[in-house]
Amino acid sequence: GVWQWSEHGIDAGQFSKALMDSARDQVRGNVSSVSDVVALAAEKVKRDKVLGSSTFCVSLVDMVRGTMQIANLGDSGVLILGREGGV
């Protein structure tokens, strides 16, 4: 698990923060494909040699088109609820 990184002197929190910071930067840079956001964020942390592991869940909502893209890596999940609480 993620906690095992600490046994090697690595703060896995730095990895997850770097991953999400990069994902945010990709979205702000107008990357519009969730798979591109994930791939580019992963490439950046690898290039920067940030060690660790993390679950990674990204959602892009296009309010103009009325679409949502979701990418989920790891053991987390997404639940989408409607206004009336329906799934």
JSON list of C-alpha atoms in Angstrom, two decimals:
[
{"chain": "A", "resi": 1, "resn": "GLY", "atom": "CA", "xyz": [0.00, 0.00, 0.00]},
{"chain": "A", "resi": 2, "resn": "VAL", "atom": "CA", "xyz": [0.84, 3.67, -0.09]},
{"chain": "A", "resi": 3, "resn": "TRP", "atom": "CA", "xyz": [1.98, 3.63, 3.56]},
{"chain": "A", "resi": 4, "resn": "GLN", "atom": "CA", "xyz": [4.86, 1.28, 2.68]},
{"chain": "A", "resi": 5, "resn": "TRP", "atom": "CA", "xyz": [6.67, 4.10, 0.87]},
{"chain": "A", "resi": 6, "resn": "SER", "atom": "CA", "xyz": [7.44, 5.65, 4.26]},
{"chain": "A", "resi": 7, "resn": "GLU", "atom": "CA", "xyz": [9.55, 2.60, 5.10]},
{"chain": "A", "resi": 8, "resn": "HIS", "atom": "CA", "xyz": [11.84, 3.75, 2.26]},
{"chain": "A", "resi": 9, "resn": "GLY", "atom": "CA", "xyz": [11.90, 7.38, 3.39]},
{"chain": "A", "resi": 10, "resn": "ILE", "atom": "CA", "xyz": [9.47, 8.48, 0.65]},
{"chain": "A", "resi": 11, "resn": "ASP", "atom": "CA", "xyz": [6.48, 10.74, 1.31]},
{"chain": "A", "resi": 12, "resn": "ALA", "atom": "CA", "xyz": [3.75, 9.32, -0.94]},
{"chain": "A", "resi": 13, "resn": "GLY", "atom": "CA", "xyz": [1.76, 12.48, -0.28]},
{"chain": "A", "resi": 14, "resn": "GLN", "atom": "CA", "xyz": [4.26, 14.38, -2.41]},
{"chain": "A", "resi": 15, "resn": "PHE", "atom": "CA", "xyz": [3.56, 12.00, -5.28]},
{"chain": "A", "resi": 16, "resn": "SER", "atom": "CA", "xyz": [-0.22, 12.41, -5.12]},
{"chain": "A", "resi": 17, "resn": "LYS", "atom": "CA", "xyz": [0.11, 16.19, -4.79]},
{"chain": "A", "resi": 18, "resn": "ALA", "atom": "CA", "xyz": [2.48, 16.38, -7.78]},
{"chain": "A", "resi": 19, "resn": "LEU", "atom": "CA", "xyz": [0.11, 14.18, -9.81]},
{"chain": "A", "resi": 20, "resn": "MET", "atom": "CA", "xyz": [-2.93, 16.35, -9.04]},
{"chain": "A", "resi": 21, "resn": "ASP", "atom": "CA", "xyz": [-1.01, 19.60, -9.50]},
{"chain": "A", "resi": 22, "resn": "SER", "atom": "CA", "xyz": [0.00, 18.42, -12.95]},
{"chain": "A", "resi": 23, "resn": "ALA", "atom": "CA", "xyz": [-3.56, 17.32, -13.76]},
{"chain": "A", "resi": 24, "resn": "ARG", "atom": "CA", "xyz": [-4.83, 20.76, -12.73]},
{"chain": "A", "resi": 25, "resn": "ASP", "atom": "CA", "xyz": [-2.22, 22.42, -14.93]},
{"chain": "A", "resi": 26, "resn": "GLN", "atom": "CA", "xyz": [-3.25, 20.25, -17.89]},
{"chain": "A", "resi": 27, "resn": "VAL", "atom": "CA", "xyz": [-6.89, 21.26, -17.51]},
{"chain": "A", "resi": 28, "resn": "ARG", "atom": "CA", "xyz": [-6.00, 24.92, -17.10]},
{"chain": "A", "resi": 29, "resn": "GLY", "atom": "CA", "xyz": [-3.93, 24.55, -20.27]},
{"chain": "A", "resi": 30, "resn": "ASN", "atom": "CA", "xyz": [-7.10, 23.47, -22.09]},
{"chain": "A", "resi": 31, "resn": "VAL", "atom": "CA", "xyz": [-6.35, 19.75, -22.41]},
{"chain": "A", "resi": 32, "resn": "SER", "atom": "CA", "xyz": [-9.85, 18.47, -23.10]},
{"chain": "A", "resi": 33, "resn": "SER", "atom": "CA", "xyz": [-9.43, 14.69, -22.99]},
{"chain": "A", "resi": 34, "resn": "VAL", "atom": "CA", "xyz": [-9.43, 13.03, -19.58]},
{"chain": "A", "resi": 35, "resn": "SER", "atom": "CA", "xyz": [-7.12, 10.29, -20.89]},
{"chain": "A", "resi": 36, "resn": "ASP", "atom": "CA", "xyz": [-4.65, 12.96, -22.04]},
{"chain": "A", "resi": 37, "resn": "VAL", "atom": "CA", "xyz": [-4.83, 14.63, -18.61]},
{"chain": "A", "resi": 38, "resn": "VAL", "atom": "CA", "xyz": [-3.98, 11.34, -16.91]},
{"chain": "A", "resi": 39, "resn": "ALA", "atom": "CA", "xyz": [-1.20, 10.44, -19.36]},
{"chain": "A", "resi": 40, "resn": "LEU", "atom": "CA", "xyz": [0.43, 13.89, -19.26]},
{"chain": "A", "resi": 41, "resn": "ALA", "atom": "CA", "xyz": [0.26, 14.08, -15.45]},
{"chain": "A", "resi": 42, "resn": "ALA", "atom": "CA", "xyz": [1.82, 10.61, -15.14]},
{"chain": "A", "resi": 43, "resn": "GLU", "atom": "CA", "xyz": [4.56, 11.55, -17.61]},
{"chain": "A", "resi": 44, "resn": "LYS", "atom": "CA", "xyz": [5.36, 14.70, -15.63]},
{"chain": "A", "resi": 45, "resn": "VAL", "atom": "CA", "xyz": [5.78, 12.98, -12.26]},
{"chain": "A", "resi": 46, "resn": "LYS", "atom": "CA", "xyz": [7.90, 10.31, -13.93]},
{"chain": "A", "resi": 47, "resn": "ARG", "atom": "CA", "xyz": [10.04, 12.94, -15.69]},
{"chain": "A", "resi": 48, "resn": "ASP", "atom": "CA", "xyz": [10.41, 14.85, -12.39]},
{"chain": "A", "resi": 49, "resn": "LYS", "atom": "CA", "xyz": [11.38, 11.57, -10.67]},
{"chain": "A", "resi": 50, "resn": "VAL", "atom": "CA", "xyz": [8.73, 11.93, -7.97]},
{"chain": "A", "resi": 51, "resn": "LEU", "atom": "CA", "xyz": [8.43, 8.56, -6.24]},
{"chain": "A", "resi": 52, "resn": "GLY", "atom": "CA", "xyz": [5.30, 7.12, -4.68]},
{"chain": "A", "resi": 53, "resn": "SER", "atom": "CA", "xyz": [1.92, 5.73, -5.62]},
{"chain": "A", "resi": 54, "resn": "SER", "atom": "CA", "xyz": [-1.64, 6.93, -5.46]},
{"chain": "A", "resi": 55, "resn": "THR", "atom": "CA", "xyz": [-5.13, 6.27, -6.60]},
{"chain": "A", "resi": 56, "resn": "PHE", "atom": "CA", "xyz": [-6.10, 8.84, -9.20]},
{"chain": "A", "resi": 57, "resn": "CYS", "atom": "CA", "xyz": [-9.60, 9.90, -10.14]},
{"chain": "A", "resi": 58, "resn": "VAL", "atom": "CA", "xyz": [-10.17, 12.73, -12.63]},
{"chain": "A", "resi": 59, "resn": "SER", "atom": "CA", "xyz": [-13.43, 14.07, -14.01]},
{"chain": "A", "resi": 60, "resn": "LEU", "atom": "CA", "xyz": [-13.86, 16.68, -16.73]},
{"chain": "A", "resi": 61, "resn": "VAL", "atom": "CA", "xyz": [-17.27, 18.31, -17.10]},
{"chain": "A", "resi": 62, "resn": "ASP", "atom": "CA", "xyz": [-18.14, 20.23, -20.25]},
{"chain": "A", "resi": 63, "resn": "MET", "atom": "CA", "xyz": [-21.09, 22.44, -19.32]},
{"chain": "A", "resi": 64, "resn": "VAL", "atom": "CA", "xyz": [-21.54, 23.64, -22.92]},
{"chain": "A", "resi": 65, "resn": "ARG", "atom": "CA", "xyz": [-21.80, 20.15, -24.42]},
{"chain": "A", "resi": 66, "resn": "GLY", "atom": "CA", "xyz": [-23.39, 18.59, -21.36]},
{"chain": "A", "resi": 67, "resn": "THR", "atom": "CA", "xyz": [-20.77, 15.82, -21.17]},
{"chain": "A", "resi": 68, "resn": "MET", "atom": "CA", "xyz": [-18.59, 14.29, -18.50]},
{"chain": "A", "resi": 69, "resn": "GLN", "atom": "CA", "xyz": [-15.42, 12.24, -18.88]},
{"chain": "A", "resi": 70, "resn": "ILE", "atom": "CA", "xyz": [-14.07, 10.18, -15.99]},
{"chain": "A", "resi": 71, "resn": "ALA", "atom": "CA", "xyz": [-10.78, 8.34, -15.54]},
{"chain": "A", "resi": 72, "resn": "ASN", "atom": "CA", "xyz": [-10.14, 6.23, -12.46]},
{"chain": "A", "resi": 73, "resn": "LEU", "atom": "CA", "xyz": [-6.90, 4.45, -11.62]},
{"chain": "A", "resi": 74, "resn": "GLY", "atom": "CA", "xyz": [-6.60, 2.39, -8.49]},
{"chain": "A", "resi": 75, "resn": "ASP", "atom": "CA", "xyz": [-9.18, 1.22, -6.00]},
{"chain": "A", "resi": 76, "resn": "SER", "atom": "CA", "xyz": [-11.29, 4.36, -5.75]},
{"chain": "A", "resi": 77, "resn": "GLY", "atom": "CA", "xyz": [-14.57, 4.95, -7.55]},
{"chain": "A", "resi": 78, "resn": "VAL", "atom": "CA", "xyz": [-17.07, 7.51, -8.72]},
{"chain": "A", "resi": 79, "resn": "LEU", "atom": "CA", "xyz": [-20.76, 7.80, -7.95]},
{"chain": "A", "resi": 80, "resn": "ILE", "atom": "CA", "xyz": [-22.81, 10.19, -10.07]},
{"chain": "A", "resi": 81, "resn": "LEU", "atom": "CA", "xyz": [-26.00, 11.45, -8.44]},
{"chain": "A", "resi": 82, "resn": "GLY", "atom": "CA", "xyz": [-28.80, 13.31, -10.16]},
{"chain": "A", "resi": 83, "resn": "ARG", "atom": "CA", "xyz": [-30.67, 16.25, -8.71]},
{"chain": "A", "resi": 84, "resn": "GLU", "atom": "CA", "xyz": [-33.26, 13.97, -7.21]},
{"chain": "A", "resi": 85, "resn": "GLY", "atom": "CA", "xyz": [-30.59, 11.74, -5.70]},
{"chain": "A", "resi": 86, "resn": "GLY", "atom": "CA", "xyz": [-30.86, 9.07, -8.40]},
{"chain": "A", "resi": 87, "resn": "VAL", "atom": "CA", "xyz": [-27.86, 7.25, -9.78]}
]
